[in-house]
PDB file of C-alpha atoms in Angstrom:
ATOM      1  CA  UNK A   1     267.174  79.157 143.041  1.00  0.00           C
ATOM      2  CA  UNK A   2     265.012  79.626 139.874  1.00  0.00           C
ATOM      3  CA  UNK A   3     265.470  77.822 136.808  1.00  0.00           C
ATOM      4  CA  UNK A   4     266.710  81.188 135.023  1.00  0.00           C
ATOM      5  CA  UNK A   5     269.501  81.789 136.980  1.00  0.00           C
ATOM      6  CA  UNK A   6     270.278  77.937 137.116  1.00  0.00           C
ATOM      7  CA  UNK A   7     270.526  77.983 133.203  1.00  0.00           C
ATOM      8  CA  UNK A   8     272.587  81.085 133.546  1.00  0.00           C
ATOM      9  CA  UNK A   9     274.622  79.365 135.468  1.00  0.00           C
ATOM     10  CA  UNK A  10     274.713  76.517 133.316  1.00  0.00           C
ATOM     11  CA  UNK A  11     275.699  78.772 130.586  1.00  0.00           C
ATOM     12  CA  UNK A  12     278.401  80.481 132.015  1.00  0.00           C
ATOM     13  CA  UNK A  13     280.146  77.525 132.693  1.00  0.00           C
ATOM     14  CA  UNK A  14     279.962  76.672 129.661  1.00  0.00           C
ATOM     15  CA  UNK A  15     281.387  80.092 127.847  1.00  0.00           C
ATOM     16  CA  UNK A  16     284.349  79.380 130.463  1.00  0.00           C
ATOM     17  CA  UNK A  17     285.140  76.266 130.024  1.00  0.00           C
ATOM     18  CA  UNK A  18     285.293  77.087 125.995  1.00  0.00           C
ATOM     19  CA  UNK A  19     287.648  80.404 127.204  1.00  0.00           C
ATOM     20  CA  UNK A  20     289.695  78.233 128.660  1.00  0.00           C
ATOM     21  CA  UNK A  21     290.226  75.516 125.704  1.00  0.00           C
ATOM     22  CA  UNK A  22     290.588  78.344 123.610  1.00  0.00           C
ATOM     23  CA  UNK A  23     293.107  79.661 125.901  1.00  0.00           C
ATOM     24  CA  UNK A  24     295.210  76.382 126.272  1.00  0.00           C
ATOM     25  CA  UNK A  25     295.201  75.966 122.195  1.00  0.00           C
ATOM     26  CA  UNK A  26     296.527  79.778 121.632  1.00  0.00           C
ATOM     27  CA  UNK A  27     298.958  79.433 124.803  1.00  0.00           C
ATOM     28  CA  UNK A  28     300.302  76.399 122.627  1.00  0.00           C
ATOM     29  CA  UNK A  29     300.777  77.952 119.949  1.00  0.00           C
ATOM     30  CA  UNK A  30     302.210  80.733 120.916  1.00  0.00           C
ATOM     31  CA  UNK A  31     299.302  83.314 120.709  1.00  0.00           C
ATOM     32  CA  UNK A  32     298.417  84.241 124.180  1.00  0.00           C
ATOM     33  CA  UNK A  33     296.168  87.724 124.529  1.00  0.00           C
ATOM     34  CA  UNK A  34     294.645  87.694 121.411  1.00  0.00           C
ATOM     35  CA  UNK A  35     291.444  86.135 122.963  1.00  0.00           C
ATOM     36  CA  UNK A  36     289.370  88.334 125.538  1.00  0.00           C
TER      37      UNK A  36
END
């Protein structure tokens, strides 16, 4: 694996795991599907 695609990697993980917190606070609050 090169180092490019690692830190894609790396960076995709990252945009998901802030999807996902984003999509637990608006599920909480009531605002699912606003988020894409």
């Amino acid at each position: 694996m090169n180092p490019l695609n690692t830190l894609l990697v790396l960076q995709h993980c990252m945009v998901m795991e802030k999807k996902k917190k984003k999509t637990d606070l608006t599920s909480s609050v009531g605002l699912d599907g606003i988020h894409t």
